Structures are given as structure tokens and as C-alpha cells.
XYZ file of C-alpha atoms in Angstrom:
681
model
C 0.187 -11.167 -218.444
C -2.030 -13.472 -220.521
C -2.841 -17.020 -219.450
C -0.632 -18.648 -222.116
C 2.370 -16.574 -221.056
C 1.825 -17.451 -217.386
C 1.662 -21.193 -218.193
C 4.889 -21.027 -220.196
C 6.614 -19.246 -217.324
C 5.552 -21.904 -214.840
C 6.715 -24.741 -217.152
C 10.106 -23.092 -217.550
C 10.464 -22.664 -213.776
C 9.683 -26.321 -213.279
C 12.350 -27.436 -215.786
C 14.985 -25.296 -214.093
C 14.120 -26.711 -210.653
C 14.138 -30.255 -212.016
C 17.583 -29.844 -213.589
C 18.907 -28.383 -210.340
C 17.558 -31.478 -208.485
C 15.356 -29.319 -206.304
C 12.039 -30.779 -205.215
C 9.100 -28.628 -206.193
C 6.393 -29.725 -203.767
C 3.180 -28.885 -205.622
C 2.833 -30.792 -208.907
C 2.773 -28.766 -212.096
C -0.571 -30.146 -213.107
C -2.036 -29.259 -209.689
C -0.599 -25.786 -209.863
C -1.861 -25.296 -213.392
C -5.328 -26.433 -212.410
C -5.296 -23.935 -209.552
C -4.309 -21.182 -211.920
C -7.033 -22.092 -214.377
C -9.611 -22.348 -211.619
C -9.033 -18.864 -210.248
C -8.259 -16.933 -213.389
C -10.810 -15.456 -215.677
C -11.607 -16.841 -219.154
C -8.217 -15.819 -220.450
C -8.077 -12.105 -220.634
C -6.261 -11.780 -217.297
C -8.032 -8.549 -216.493
C -10.130 -9.705 -213.450
C -8.649 -7.851 -210.430
C -10.508 -9.994 -207.867
C -9.222 -13.250 -209.263
C -5.784 -11.717 -209.692
C -5.565 -11.284 -205.919
C -6.157 -15.019 -205.409
C -3.450 -16.007 -207.852
C -0.731 -15.017 -205.439
C -0.831 -18.256 -203.398
C 2.786 -18.060 -202.359
C 2.331 -14.813 -200.480
C 2.172 -15.624 -196.706
C -0.943 -14.775 -194.738
C -0.956 -11.513 -192.854
C -3.007 -10.621 -189.808
C -5.573 -8.702 -191.787
C -6.212 -11.664 -194.107
C -6.686 -14.013 -191.136
C -9.137 -11.626 -189.502
C -11.123 -11.387 -192.721
C -11.291 -15.162 -193.072
C -12.394 -15.586 -189.462
C -15.037 -12.925 -189.939
C -16.276 -14.869 -192.937
C -16.309 -18.069 -190.841
C -18.360 -16.528 -188.041
C -20.964 -15.313 -190.547
C -21.331 -18.713 -192.184
C -24.721 -20.378 -191.559
C -23.086 -23.785 -191.184
C -20.842 -22.399 -188.458
C -23.838 -20.912 -186.638
C -25.616 -24.260 -186.804
C -22.569 -26.024 -185.317
C -22.503 -23.524 -182.460
C -26.108 -24.395 -181.606
C -25.390 -28.120 -181.755
C -22.471 -27.759 -179.346
C -24.351 -25.278 -177.112
C -21.772 -22.513 -177.552
C -23.563 -19.300 -176.608
C -22.621 -15.789 -177.738
C -20.667 -14.859 -174.601
C -18.559 -18.030 -174.783
C -18.110 -17.622 -178.553
C -16.651 -14.160 -178.013
C -14.071 -15.533 -175.559
C -13.065 -18.453 -177.779
C -12.947 -16.277 -180.907
C -10.473 -13.839 -179.352
C -8.101 -16.579 -178.266
C -8.463 -18.551 -181.504
C -7.567 -15.475 -183.564
C -4.405 -14.977 -181.488
C -3.485 -18.621 -182.028
C -4.081 -18.347 -185.779
C -2.025 -15.172 -186.063
C 0.891 -16.724 -184.140
C 1.401 -19.260 -186.994
C 2.812 -21.865 -184.584
C 0.377 -24.449 -185.918
C 1.549 -25.398 -189.417
C -1.528 -27.471 -190.229
C -3.885 -24.677 -189.245
C -1.820 -22.159 -191.239
C -1.958 -24.340 -194.343
C -5.734 -24.654 -193.965
C -6.028 -20.878 -193.824
C -4.002 -20.649 -197.071
C -6.194 -23.239 -198.801
C -9.318 -21.376 -197.707
C -7.852 -18.098 -198.914
C -6.979 -19.642 -202.255
C -10.418 -21.189 -202.622
C -9.239 -24.809 -202.436
C -11.332 -25.322 -199.281
C -14.522 -23.794 -198.000
C -14.355 -21.583 -194.946
C -15.952 -24.351 -192.803
C -12.672 -26.269 -193.144
C -11.575 -24.106 -190.209
C -14.376 -25.411 -187.945
C -12.589 -28.599 -186.666
C -9.625 -26.490 -185.537
C -11.930 -23.962 -183.893
C -13.856 -26.668 -182.031
C -10.698 -28.507 -180.935
C -9.229 -25.305 -179.561
C -12.512 -24.313 -177.894
C -12.728 -27.684 -176.102
C -9.122 -27.386 -174.955
C -9.586 -23.881 -173.553
C -13.126 -24.494 -172.219
C -13.595 -28.205 -171.367
C -17.273 -27.500 -170.688
C -17.892 -27.443 -174.459
C -16.827 -31.064 -174.774
C -19.340 -32.318 -172.208
C -22.139 -29.777 -172.421
C -24.595 -32.281 -173.904
C -24.023 -34.731 -171.058
C -24.311 -31.987 -168.452
C -27.538 -30.739 -170.000
C -28.897 -34.264 -169.809
C -28.002 -34.526 -166.115
C -29.372 -31.017 -165.462
C -32.849 -31.977 -166.628
C -34.936 -31.668 -163.462
C -38.265 -31.828 -165.265
C -39.275 -35.152 -163.715
C -37.874 -35.503 -160.164
C -40.519 -38.143 -159.431
C -38.295 -40.653 -161.234
C -35.370 -40.012 -158.867
C -36.965 -41.947 -156.007
C -37.436 -45.413 -157.462
C -37.615 -47.103 -154.062
C -40.685 -45.050 -153.157
C -42.190 -45.695 -156.609
C -41.767 -49.442 -156.073
C -44.215 -49.403 -153.145
C -46.828 -47.367 -155.040
C -49.552 -46.671 -154.622
C -48.802 -44.940 -151.358
C -51.800 -43.464 -149.604
C -51.330 -39.724 -149.106
C -53.656 -37.989 -146.635
C -53.538 -34.176 -146.582
C -54.649 -32.745 -143.195
C -55.652 -29.219 -144.261
C -56.546 -26.474 -141.837
C -55.496 -23.162 -140.310
C -53.255 -22.776 -137.283
C -54.725 -24.308 -134.117
C -57.161 -26.617 -135.911
C -55.846 -29.937 -134.599
C -54.531 -31.260 -137.919
C -51.153 -32.384 -136.551
C -52.863 -33.799 -133.473
C -54.969 -36.150 -135.623
C -51.996 -37.216 -137.754
C -49.933 -38.053 -134.662
C -52.562 -40.602 -133.555
C -51.430 -42.702 -136.512
C -47.771 -42.098 -135.634
C -48.090 -43.385 -132.061
C -50.137 -46.456 -133.061
C -47.942 -47.491 -136.008
C -45.466 -50.337 -135.778
C -42.847 -48.223 -137.565
C -43.156 -44.487 -138.278
C -41.294 -41.264 -139.012
C -42.220 -37.657 -138.180
C -40.577 -34.850 -140.215
C -40.775 -31.170 -139.266
C -39.035 -27.847 -139.947
C -37.632 -27.119 -136.469
C -35.559 -28.810 -133.783
C -38.090 -27.608 -131.220
C -40.903 -29.467 -132.973
C -38.779 -32.593 -133.338
C -37.945 -32.406 -129.613
C -41.630 -31.973 -128.741
C -42.712 -35.124 -130.626
C -39.710 -37.036 -129.256
C -40.719 -36.071 -125.709
C -44.403 -36.884 -126.253
C -43.495 -40.277 -127.714
C -41.446 -41.233 -124.676
C -44.265 -40.040 -122.390
C -46.646 -42.325 -124.327
C -44.211 -45.257 -123.845
C -43.370 -45.277 -127.554
C -39.650 -45.789 -128.103
C -38.560 -42.979 -130.390
C -35.229 -41.595 -131.593
C -34.435 -37.930 -132.205
C -32.441 -37.049 -135.329
C -31.579 -33.432 -136.125
C -28.547 -31.838 -137.732
C -27.012 -31.196 -134.305
C -28.341 -34.098 -132.227
C -28.673 -37.874 -132.377
C -30.563 -39.308 -129.398
C -31.236 -43.045 -129.473
C -33.360 -44.915 -126.971
C -31.118 -47.945 -127.343
C -27.902 -47.359 -125.369
C -25.872 -49.025 -128.138
C -27.170 -46.622 -130.751
C -29.442 -49.039 -132.598
C -32.416 -47.372 -134.281
C -35.894 -47.534 -132.790
C -39.030 -48.188 -134.800
C -40.077 -44.547 -134.433
C -38.047 -41.459 -135.282
C -38.709 -37.735 -134.911
C -36.471 -35.648 -137.162
C -36.010 -32.368 -138.962
C -37.153 -32.747 -142.555
C -33.643 -32.524 -144.053
C -32.606 -35.556 -141.979
C -35.431 -37.834 -143.198
C -34.156 -41.277 -144.226
C -35.711 -42.036 -147.625
C -34.046 -45.457 -147.850
C -35.918 -46.913 -144.861
C -39.442 -48.342 -145.108
C -42.156 -47.107 -142.729
C -45.793 -47.919 -142.131
C -46.627 -44.280 -141.378
C -44.867 -41.088 -142.397
C -45.794 -37.561 -141.266
C -44.546 -34.375 -142.945
C -45.502 -31.294 -140.939
C -45.893 -27.765 -142.349
C -46.086 -29.136 -145.902
C -46.798 -25.634 -147.256
C -43.081 -24.944 -146.769
C -42.524 -26.922 -149.966
C -42.722 -23.464 -151.597
C -39.975 -21.971 -149.395
C -37.237 -20.257 -151.431
C -34.442 -21.636 -149.268
C -35.581 -24.968 -147.816
C -38.454 -26.064 -150.051
C -36.322 -28.802 -151.648
C -36.289 -30.739 -148.342
C -40.101 -31.013 -148.306
C -40.142 -32.045 -151.981
C -37.564 -34.751 -151.281
C -39.556 -36.061 -148.305
C -42.850 -35.977 -150.209
C -41.551 -37.757 -153.300
C -39.006 -40.015 -151.623
C -40.348 -41.291 -148.284
C -40.981 -45.048 -148.437
C -44.121 -44.940 -146.293
C -47.226 -46.961 -147.140
C -49.349 -44.183 -145.609
C -48.096 -40.601 -145.748
C -49.786 -37.858 -143.695
C -49.200 -34.222 -144.686
C -50.124 -31.370 -142.331
C -50.483 -27.798 -143.528
C -52.741 -25.015 -144.676
C -55.059 -25.643 -147.656
C -52.887 -23.708 -150.117
C -50.888 -26.808 -150.996
C -53.785 -29.157 -151.825
C -53.874 -28.665 -155.609
C -50.095 -28.951 -156.089
C -49.763 -32.002 -153.833
C -52.655 -33.677 -155.651
C -50.820 -33.224 -158.974
C -47.562 -34.551 -157.522
C -49.385 -37.533 -155.995
C -50.940 -38.310 -159.388
C -47.524 -38.192 -161.064
C -46.238 -40.629 -158.408
C -49.189 -42.977 -158.943
C -50.296 -42.494 -155.327
C -53.767 -42.294 -153.827
C -54.730 -38.873 -152.490
C -57.229 -37.857 -149.826
C -57.993 -34.527 -148.110
C -59.221 -34.139 -144.537
C -60.229 -30.585 -143.667
C -60.257 -28.984 -140.210
C -61.693 -25.762 -138.830
C -60.028 -23.617 -136.225
C -60.871 -24.846 -132.712
C -60.863 -21.371 -131.133
C -62.323 -18.367 -133.028
C -60.041 -15.529 -134.092
C -61.163 -11.895 -134.069
C -59.566 -8.601 -135.141
C -60.288 -5.873 -132.586
C -61.876 -2.587 -133.613
C -59.211 -0.450 -131.971
C -55.424 -0.433 -132.060
C -53.163 0.407 -129.109
C -52.556 3.845 -130.627
C -48.867 3.444 -129.865
C -49.409 3.024 -126.093
C -47.683 -0.053 -124.708
C -49.003 0.796 -121.247
C -52.262 -0.835 -122.382
C -50.861 -4.357 -122.553
C -52.427 -6.935 -120.259
C -51.747 -10.478 -119.138
C -51.568 -12.914 -122.045
C -50.591 -10.296 -124.647
C -47.874 -10.954 -127.228
C -46.299 -7.994 -129.061
C -44.822 -9.099 -132.408
C -41.904 -7.364 -134.129
C -39.423 -8.504 -136.754
C -35.998 -7.385 -135.551
C -34.063 -8.258 -132.420
C -33.286 -4.645 -131.563
C -36.944 -3.671 -131.856
C -37.954 -6.582 -129.626
C -35.640 -5.454 -126.832
C -36.927 -1.895 -127.107
C -40.460 -3.235 -126.737
C -39.467 -5.427 -123.802
C -37.862 -2.569 -121.862
C -40.741 -0.237 -122.663
C -43.398 -2.677 -121.421
C -41.444 -3.390 -118.241
C -40.913 0.330 -117.560
C -44.534 1.344 -118.233
C -46.313 -1.582 -116.539
C -45.889 -4.053 -113.685
C -45.517 -6.950 -116.107
C -42.343 -8.841 -116.876
C -41.704 -9.794 -120.505
C -40.537 -13.108 -121.855
C -38.821 -12.759 -125.230
C -38.612 -15.184 -128.161
C -36.879 -14.747 -131.518
C -35.051 -16.929 -133.999
C -31.519 -15.976 -132.937
C -31.950 -17.351 -129.410
C -30.712 -20.874 -128.694
C -33.583 -23.353 -129.037
C -33.304 -24.342 -125.368
C -33.541 -20.686 -124.326
C -36.603 -20.177 -126.530
C -38.292 -23.148 -124.892
C -37.376 -21.778 -121.453
C -38.833 -18.358 -122.290
C -42.020 -20.042 -123.523
C -42.291 -21.940 -120.225
C -41.876 -18.681 -118.271
C -44.691 -17.064 -120.245
C -47.008 -20.094 -119.948
C -46.469 -20.496 -116.204
C -49.293 -18.647 -114.324
C -47.282 -18.630 -111.095
C -44.803 -15.902 -112.050
C -44.818 -12.328 -113.318
C -43.780 -13.162 -116.923
C -47.272 -12.700 -118.299
C -46.439 -10.639 -121.426
C -44.470 -11.886 -124.403
C -42.509 -9.971 -127.041
C -41.654 -12.172 -129.984
C -40.764 -12.410 -133.645
C -42.454 -14.701 -136.133
C -40.422 -17.511 -134.531
C -43.602 -18.208 -132.532
C -45.325 -19.175 -135.786
C -44.441 -22.838 -135.340
C -42.803 -25.166 -132.846
C -44.024 -23.629 -129.586
C -47.245 -24.042 -127.615
C -47.996 -20.640 -126.120
C -50.836 -19.461 -123.912
C -51.469 -16.227 -125.869
C -54.675 -14.253 -125.535
C -53.945 -11.434 -127.982
C -51.403 -10.816 -130.762
C -50.349 -7.146 -131.159
C -48.447 -6.410 -134.379
C -45.814 -3.729 -133.893
C -45.243 -3.623 -137.666
C -46.312 -5.486 -140.780
C -42.946 -5.574 -142.511
C -39.887 -7.742 -142.156
C -36.504 -8.356 -143.730
C -36.600 -11.612 -145.749
C -32.836 -11.892 -146.168
C -32.748 -9.796 -149.315
C -35.096 -6.840 -148.828
C -37.783 -5.313 -146.637
C -41.167 -6.765 -147.600
C -44.690 -6.692 -146.235
C -46.202 -9.734 -144.597
C -48.071 -12.034 -146.927
C -51.569 -13.249 -146.029
C -50.122 -16.699 -145.322
C -47.418 -15.318 -143.029
C -49.843 -13.001 -141.222
C -52.236 -15.884 -140.544
C -49.432 -18.115 -139.307
C -48.444 -15.565 -136.657
C -51.936 -14.308 -135.816
C -53.147 -17.874 -135.394
C -51.018 -18.268 -132.270
C -53.648 -16.350 -130.303
C -56.278 -18.400 -128.480
C -54.699 -21.852 -128.235
C -57.128 -24.745 -127.764
C -57.570 -25.752 -124.099
C -55.824 -22.585 -122.912
C -57.249 -19.992 -120.527
C -58.721 -17.994 -123.418
C -61.795 -18.986 -125.415
C -61.116 -16.519 -128.238
C -57.971 -15.303 -129.991
C -57.689 -11.555 -130.504
C -55.648 -9.586 -133.045
C -54.755 -5.901 -133.079
C -51.896 -3.550 -133.944
C -49.734 -1.142 -132.010
C -50.344 1.697 -134.491
C -53.686 2.747 -135.900
C -52.705 2.807 -139.580
C -51.836 -0.906 -139.494
C -55.245 -2.042 -138.249
C -57.139 -1.986 -141.595
C -54.146 -3.599 -143.262
C -53.949 -6.563 -140.872
C -57.703 -7.019 -141.309
C -57.225 -7.091 -145.065
C -54.294 -9.512 -144.793
C -56.330 -11.939 -142.719
C -59.339 -11.632 -145.040
C -57.317 -12.135 -148.232
C -57.485 -15.745 -149.484
C -54.144 -17.513 -149.517
C -53.039 -18.137 -153.078
C -52.612 -21.807 -154.010
C -49.021 -23.016 -154.130
C -47.958 -23.392 -157.745
C -44.512 -24.988 -157.535
C -42.358 -27.142 -155.264
C -38.688 -26.457 -154.511
C -35.759 -28.497 -155.839
C -32.088 -28.261 -154.926
C -28.615 -29.431 -155.880
C -27.844 -32.902 -154.487
C -24.487 -34.538 -153.881
C -25.082 -36.820 -156.892
C -25.403 -33.744 -159.109
C -22.199 -32.231 -157.727
C -20.365 -35.537 -158.243
C -21.505 -35.797 -161.864
C -20.479 -32.231 -162.698
C -17.112 -32.818 -161.070
C -16.613 -36.007 -163.104
C -17.016 -34.106 -166.355
C -15.095 -31.033 -165.164
C -12.448 -32.283 -162.714
C -10.590 -28.952 -162.683
C -13.656 -26.865 -161.882
C -13.972 -25.288 -158.437
C -17.034 -25.939 -156.307
C -18.180 -22.362 -156.940
C -17.876 -22.920 -160.703
C -19.991 -26.070 -160.412
C -22.704 -24.162 -158.548
C -22.721 -21.383 -161.143
C -22.816 -23.884 -163.981
C -25.661 -25.805 -162.379
C -27.679 -22.598 -161.983
C -27.195 -21.770 -165.667
C -27.933 -25.224 -167.099
C -30.682 -26.664 -164.910
C -34.145 -26.969 -166.431
C -37.239 -27.696 -164.341
C -40.837 -28.591 -165.051
C -43.771 -26.256 -164.567
C -44.540 -27.717 -161.116
C -41.040 -27.049 -159.710
C -38.480 -24.297 -159.125
C -34.836 -24.221 -158.036
C -34.376 -22.951 -154.478
C -32.192 -19.922 -153.878
C -28.596 -20.960 -153.360
C -26.951 -17.650 -152.441
C -25.982 -19.007 -149.008
C -24.629 -22.126 -150.690
C -22.479 -20.032 -153.022
C -21.245 -17.739 -150.256
C -20.065 -20.667 -148.154
C -18.585 -22.313 -151.257
C -16.514 -19.176 -151.876
C -15.027 -19.598 -148.374
C -14.275 -23.332 -148.491
C -12.940 -23.184 -152.072
C -9.920 -21.325 -150.687
C -8.992 -24.210 -148.350
C -6.307 -26.592 -149.572
C -6.815 -30.318 -149.081
C -10.583 -30.127 -148.664
C -12.385 -32.799 -150.674
C -15.366 -31.895 -152.812
C -17.749 -33.961 -150.652
C -16.484 -32.114 -147.570
C -17.099 -28.760 -149.263
C -20.637 -29.861 -150.070
C -21.250 -30.805 -146.416
C -20.056 -27.380 -145.259
C -22.447 -25.707 -147.704
C -25.395 -27.716 -146.375
C -24.729 -26.588 -142.811
C -26.817 -23.801 -141.198
C -24.380 -20.912 -141.684
C -25.045 -17.189 -141.647
C -22.123 -15.944 -143.747
C -23.069 -12.309 -142.985
C -21.720 -12.734 -139.459
C -17.917 -12.241 -139.534
C -17.465 -14.468 -136.473
C -19.302 -17.321 -138.193
C -17.366 -16.865 -141.449
C -14.038 -17.066 -139.616
C -15.265 -20.208 -137.816
C -16.197 -21.841 -141.117
C -12.744 -21.076 -142.495
C -10.994 -22.416 -139.402
C -13.091 -25.591 -139.250
C -12.552 -26.212 -142.973
C -8.798 -25.644 -142.626
C -8.578 -28.294 -139.900
C -10.472 -30.773 -142.071
C -8.274 -29.930 -145.070
C -5.097 -30.481 -143.020
C -6.588 -33.627 -141.398
C -5.975 -32.280 -137.894
C -8.276 -32.400 -134.872
C -9.892 -29.296 -133.420
C -8.726 -29.268 -129.814
C -10.383 -27.511 -126.899
C -7.683 -24.871 -127.010
C -8.087 -24.126 -130.737
C -11.880 -23.953 -130.357
C -11.689 -21.532 -127.423
C -9.289 -19.329 -129.385
C -12.076 -18.857 -131.895
C -14.741 -17.790 -129.407
C -14.710 -15.260 -126.527
C -14.146 -17.671 -123.664
C -14.708 -17.611 -120.708
C -18.230 -16.325 -121.296
C -19.091 -13.044 -119.592
C -22.437 -11.500 -118.818
C -23.067 -9.091 -121.732
C -23.462 -5.379 -120.995
C -25.924 -4.722 -123.807
C -27.827 -6.357 -126.642
C -24.964 -6.095 -129.119
C -22.769 -8.272 -126.898
C -25.708 -10.616 -126.413
C -25.994 -10.973 -130.178
C -22.290 -11.882 -130.256
C -22.910 -14.658 -127.735
C -25.767 -15.899 -129.893
C -23.348 -16.081 -132.833
C -20.947 -18.068 -130.621
C -23.762 -20.480 -129.822
C -24.374 -20.887 -133.564
C -20.683 -21.710 -134.021
C -20.944 -24.433 -131.398
C -24.082 -25.669 -133.159
C -22.134 -25.760 -136.421
C -19.430 -27.859 -134.715
C -22.073 -30.393 -133.663
C -23.784 -30.308 -137.054
C -20.701 -30.960 -139.184
C -19.910 -34.270 -137.487
C -16.474 -35.033 -138.923
C -15.653 -37.637 -136.234
C -11.924 -37.776 -136.993
C -11.423 -34.032 -136.516
C -14.367 -32.831 -134.395
C -13.516 -34.894 -131.345
C -14.840 -32.687 -128.519
C -18.568 -33.404 -128.789
C -19.223 -33.566 -125.023
C -17.107 -30.488 -124.284
C -19.012 -28.479 -126.895
C -22.322 -29.597 -125.370
C -21.042 -28.420 -121.987
C -20.040 -25.049 -123.457
C -23.504 -24.673 -124.956
C -25.181 -25.286 -121.607
C -22.879 -22.738 -119.981
C -23.715 -20.239 -122.704
C -27.463 -20.900 -122.374
C -27.184 -20.067 -118.690
C -25.418 -16.757 -119.369
C -27.976 -15.746 -122.022
C -30.921 -16.654 -119.782
C -29.482 -14.571 -116.924
C -29.134 -11.581 -119.223
C -32.754 -11.918 -120.380
C -33.938 -12.149 -116.775
C -31.950 -9.158 -115.543
C -34.025 -5.952 -115.113
C -33.137 -3.197 -117.544
C -35.242 -0.065 -117.494
C -34.833 1.734 -120.787
C -36.943 4.201 -122.664
C -38.420 2.763 -125.822
C -37.380 4.373 -129.063
C -40.306 4.731 -131.467
C -40.233 2.635 -134.609
C -38.497 5.199 -136.796
C -37.143 2.546 -139.145
C -40.626 1.155 -139.506
C -42.035 4.581 -140.384
C -39.314 5.041 -142.981
C -40.297 1.747 -144.583
C -43.915 2.915 -144.759
C -42.910 6.196 -146.375
C -41.183 4.264 -149.176
C -44.520 2.968 -150.482
C -44.367 -0.636 -149.366
C -46.496 -2.829 -151.616
C -49.001 -5.106 -149.949
C -50.340 -8.267 -151.622
C -53.739 -6.651 -152.297
C -55.198 -3.313 -153.369
C -56.170 -0.841 -150.680
C -59.289 1.169 -151.303
C -58.840 4.889 -151.890
C -60.339 5.561 -148.424
C -57.817 3.248 -146.784
C -54.961 4.902 -148.663
C -56.056 8.375 -147.520
C -56.317 7.158 -143.932
C -52.833 5.649 -144.037
C -51.235 8.779 -145.528
C -53.076 11.040 -143.081
C -52.087 8.987 -140.032
C -48.442 8.800 -141.084
C -48.326 12.586 -141.515
C -49.907 13.161 -138.095
C -47.438 10.852 -136.363
C -44.472 12.502 -138.056
C -45.622 15.968 -136.993
């Protein structure tokens, strides 16, 4: 059909409709212009344009898919995706749902836009507003992604602590030295003499030690840890001095002197954020940092960014440390008074304890992280007391800080440990922290000695101790309650787990910082997200608590505690004792002991959470803890003669080519391989 014939046909149709008083919605002139626009110059033989003439034919699914494919290829569309931060994975999800919506034809306006695009009256980008509106409805994150990205910018955490910046310049003094060099001792002189001061440390034991020493020096001091609040004033009013775990540091209070112990833990994957917060946020006119020299360069940079003065005071070890020429060659019968055998698993420690006690006349004190802090302190006292038979110690790296021990010689049973994710070798820093416990100043020993239980470890421990500790490059940062609150404001329907995942994906940090691992956070969040009635702030508090989610008993306790808070009901004595094996019985073996240790952790969690309206049995829980401490101490003191099982697990680790943080010489490698083969045979 030629163009003139087509025009005549349309005019005739219009006259017939007009006479019949029907309303023909598109005007004739508009329709004619459309025809002229899409037809060829008049010959009517262009097949491509002929397809577009048929504007009255409804869209089919294939046509919609083709148009959407054209949209997704458009450069303008791709630019819009970047502007709105819609990544490929999210685009794929939105595209699938948007296509289904378009095909359903329930949206008349959208359907008409598709027809106009098909007919060439609109460009394909006319579909973009509908796509974006639908994407925001299905995924609210798209509507607020710019704001969330702004709030997830952690490149300058110095600006978060304006109160501390207002008193700048603070004077920061870094007391740098190895273990047993007196660095903390010198810093504490300032603490005791100050009118108002705060001491921050990684462990309850350390906080208790400074609290006790303060009272002995007639300095009124409070103790603040996650589990305990001890105030000198009977009415609970704060004293001018406080000893606390670093997470509990009050950054809103002003102090003359602040002390942050073990500052090198600012690099810790799990807790480093607490040291960063204390360093950047403490309102102290003079801030003393105690740690090994590896943190000097990083802290200097952070001090400069804060506008603070920075000074370094260096210390040498007070008692020399020496690696012996010979190992024990696997013979625990060679241990003598003052020896400490170090291993990195509870089961291995008990094997060592029973072996030493069966092969010698010595009794063994035992210290590891899973023991209650009071029990650890008691075991340390037994070992330090010269008037009993507990003159050998078996211990984990828990002796690395927080305990004063009268150790003559450290004997490494192995040089590998489980870090929570995998088996790894000790780092030079970790090896020095543990080895440095030998030869304490003013003890009975004028030199600290280091050796190993097995011969193939001896050159490796020597190399670890000789290897320079690498400077710390970055400080840890973590998710705060303010961040959680902001994310929740923008995404009120999001679960706490979703917020954590989103934060991990969006957060950006500067080159001097990193985001601490939050696997434990997420695992606890997955538990409390299932509890009805629990407020977001309450979920956040649960996630901050010291919880080992790998222990089924602890996980069930978290769920039960959270359920009570969600229902707004108190946890009675009866409901608490239903959760734990009460009354406590003397365990028959180590496995049952480990269960009691988990029960103690549950009681600790009760004290830590401090929901006063629901956790109303504070004194009863303290009594239960003391009862449990007594049972555990009796088990540790009871004689158990057992044959030691050789470190088969340790040998398996060695056979899997464990990588050490330095290169062994070819001679060392041959010696290691040869010795392992001999021991296996």
C-alpha cells in the first residue's frame, strides 16, 4: 500500500467514527505525523519501518524482553546505575522482577510507555523512571545508598572524638620496651600521683591488679570491667581514679592522666577497635601508652593527625633472656623447679600436667584462658609460693599478660596454635610475649631461659626471637551503636544481621585503619535476630558481650537470656538453674571440667549483660560463681596419674608444611625434615 492510499484510508475511518459519535482518542494529525515519521520516503517498501507502523498491535512478551535488553545496553542507563550505586548482582535481581511486572501489564502507564518506545515516540531511557521506582520499592537500600555510603566513610575517625580534640594538644608518651622492662611500672607512677586518672588494659586480671595496688597505696580507685563494678564510695559515686578493661573506658570524662596498656593490641583482628577508641577518644591531658616498639610509627602518625604532642621513652629488658643450646628431647622428666611448659590447647596442657606429675616429684599448677580469672590467679599464687610443692607450671599463652609469675625457664611444647580460624605458627611478636615471662625482675632467677620440648623446634624458636617485629601498619575500627542506629533509620525493616552485612560491604577506611573481624558479632546476631520483642539496641548489647557461639551450652544461654529480655520477664533462680547443670558436681574428667568452665562463662555473661529489670539475681550469680570456682580448684588439685600421649596432632600440623614468618635456611629445613622422620619411625 502506498502512502497516499494509507492516508486516504485513515481519513475515511475517521469520518465514519465521527458520524457514529465514537471518540477516536489519537488525533488524525498526530496519527498522520506518526505514519509519516516511521514510513519511508513514499515507496512503502521498507520492511523495518513497516513493522513499526502497526502501533495498535499489543505488546507481547518477546517485544518487552527486546526493549528491556535495549535499555540495559544503553550508556545512559549504565551511567544512572553508577550514580545510584546499583551493582551488577543487584541489577540482575531487579531486572528479573521488573520484567515480570512489565509482562503482567497491570500498570497501564508503564505499558503505554513501552508502546511509545516501541513506536519510536520515546527513547528507551523513558523506561528508566519506572525501573528506578520499582527498584527502590523492592530494594529500599537503593533509595538511601548515597546517605549510607556517606555514613560508612571511616577514613577519618579522628574527627569522631571532638571532645578529645577540644583539649588538644594532648601529650602522648609512648613507653616502648620488651616484656619485663618496667614500662608499665614507670607509667603507673604518674597514675598514682595524679589528681584524676584512668588505667585501661586488656584483661580483668590486670584491672584487678592495678585496683588492688591503688588501694594498697591509699589511692581511692574504682574497678570497672564488663562483669564487675566496684566503687570505693559505698553509695556508688565515682572515685578520681579508675582501673578498667579498655572497652569500658569512659571517653566523656576528663582526666589528668590516662594509661593504655598493651597498646600494640591496636592491631588485634577482634578487639583492636577498643584500643583505637581509647587512643583517639580519651580526654586526658597526658596519655601514657605502654607496649612493644612495633606501634611507635603508627601511633606517631595518629598523634599528628590528632594535633597531639608525641614522645617516646625506650626501656631495655631488666633481666637477660637466653635460648638454651639443647632441647628437652621430648623428656618431661627433665623439668626442674621454676619451669613452665607452654602448650596451646587445654587437652594438651592436661596431658603435660599428668605426665610431669607421674614422671617427677613436682606438682603442676595450670593456667589457660578457659579457666575462671579467680582460678587463674589462684594457680599463679600456688606456683609463686615457695612453701609448697607446686613448683612447675603448665600454661597456655594466657601467661603472656596479666600475671606476675616466678618463672625460671619457658619450655615450648609446640610453636603452633589455633587462632579461631586456622592452625598458624607463632609470630615473632607472640613468641616474644610468651618467652618474655621467664626471668621476672626481682624474682629468684637472674636470667630467663628459653628452650623447647622437641629438638626440631629449637632452631625455629631461636629464629622467631631473633626476627625483628614488623611495625604495625594499621589500627582497628569497629561498628558502633551510632552506626547501627543510622543504618536502622534508613532501613527500618532490615534485620540486625542484614545491617551487619551491609556495613561490611559499604564501609571504607583510610590507609592507617582496618575493620576488625566481626564473625562473632554476626553469629550472635543470627541468634538474637530470631527473638521476638528484642529491641535493636538490646541486640547490639548481646553482640558486644564475650560469647563463644561455638559452645552449644553458651548459644542456648544466649537464646534463653534474649528471650527473657524480649518478653520483658525476669530470669529467676529457678530458670537460671534449669539452664546449667546444678548442683555442681566434681567432674570425672577434663571434658566435664570444660563443661563447668562453659557454665562459668554463662554466669559471667549474666553479670556482663546488666539488664537490671530482668537480670535481678546479681548476688546469687556471684555466689554460684564462687561455688563453681571451688569445685574447679578441687579438680585441679586432685592427683591424677595418667600417661602422657605424645603430641600427635602437633606432628600432623608440622607435616602439613606450616609456614613460619621467615625463611629457614636449607640446612635448617633438612634438619627439621630429618628429625620429624626419625620421631615418626
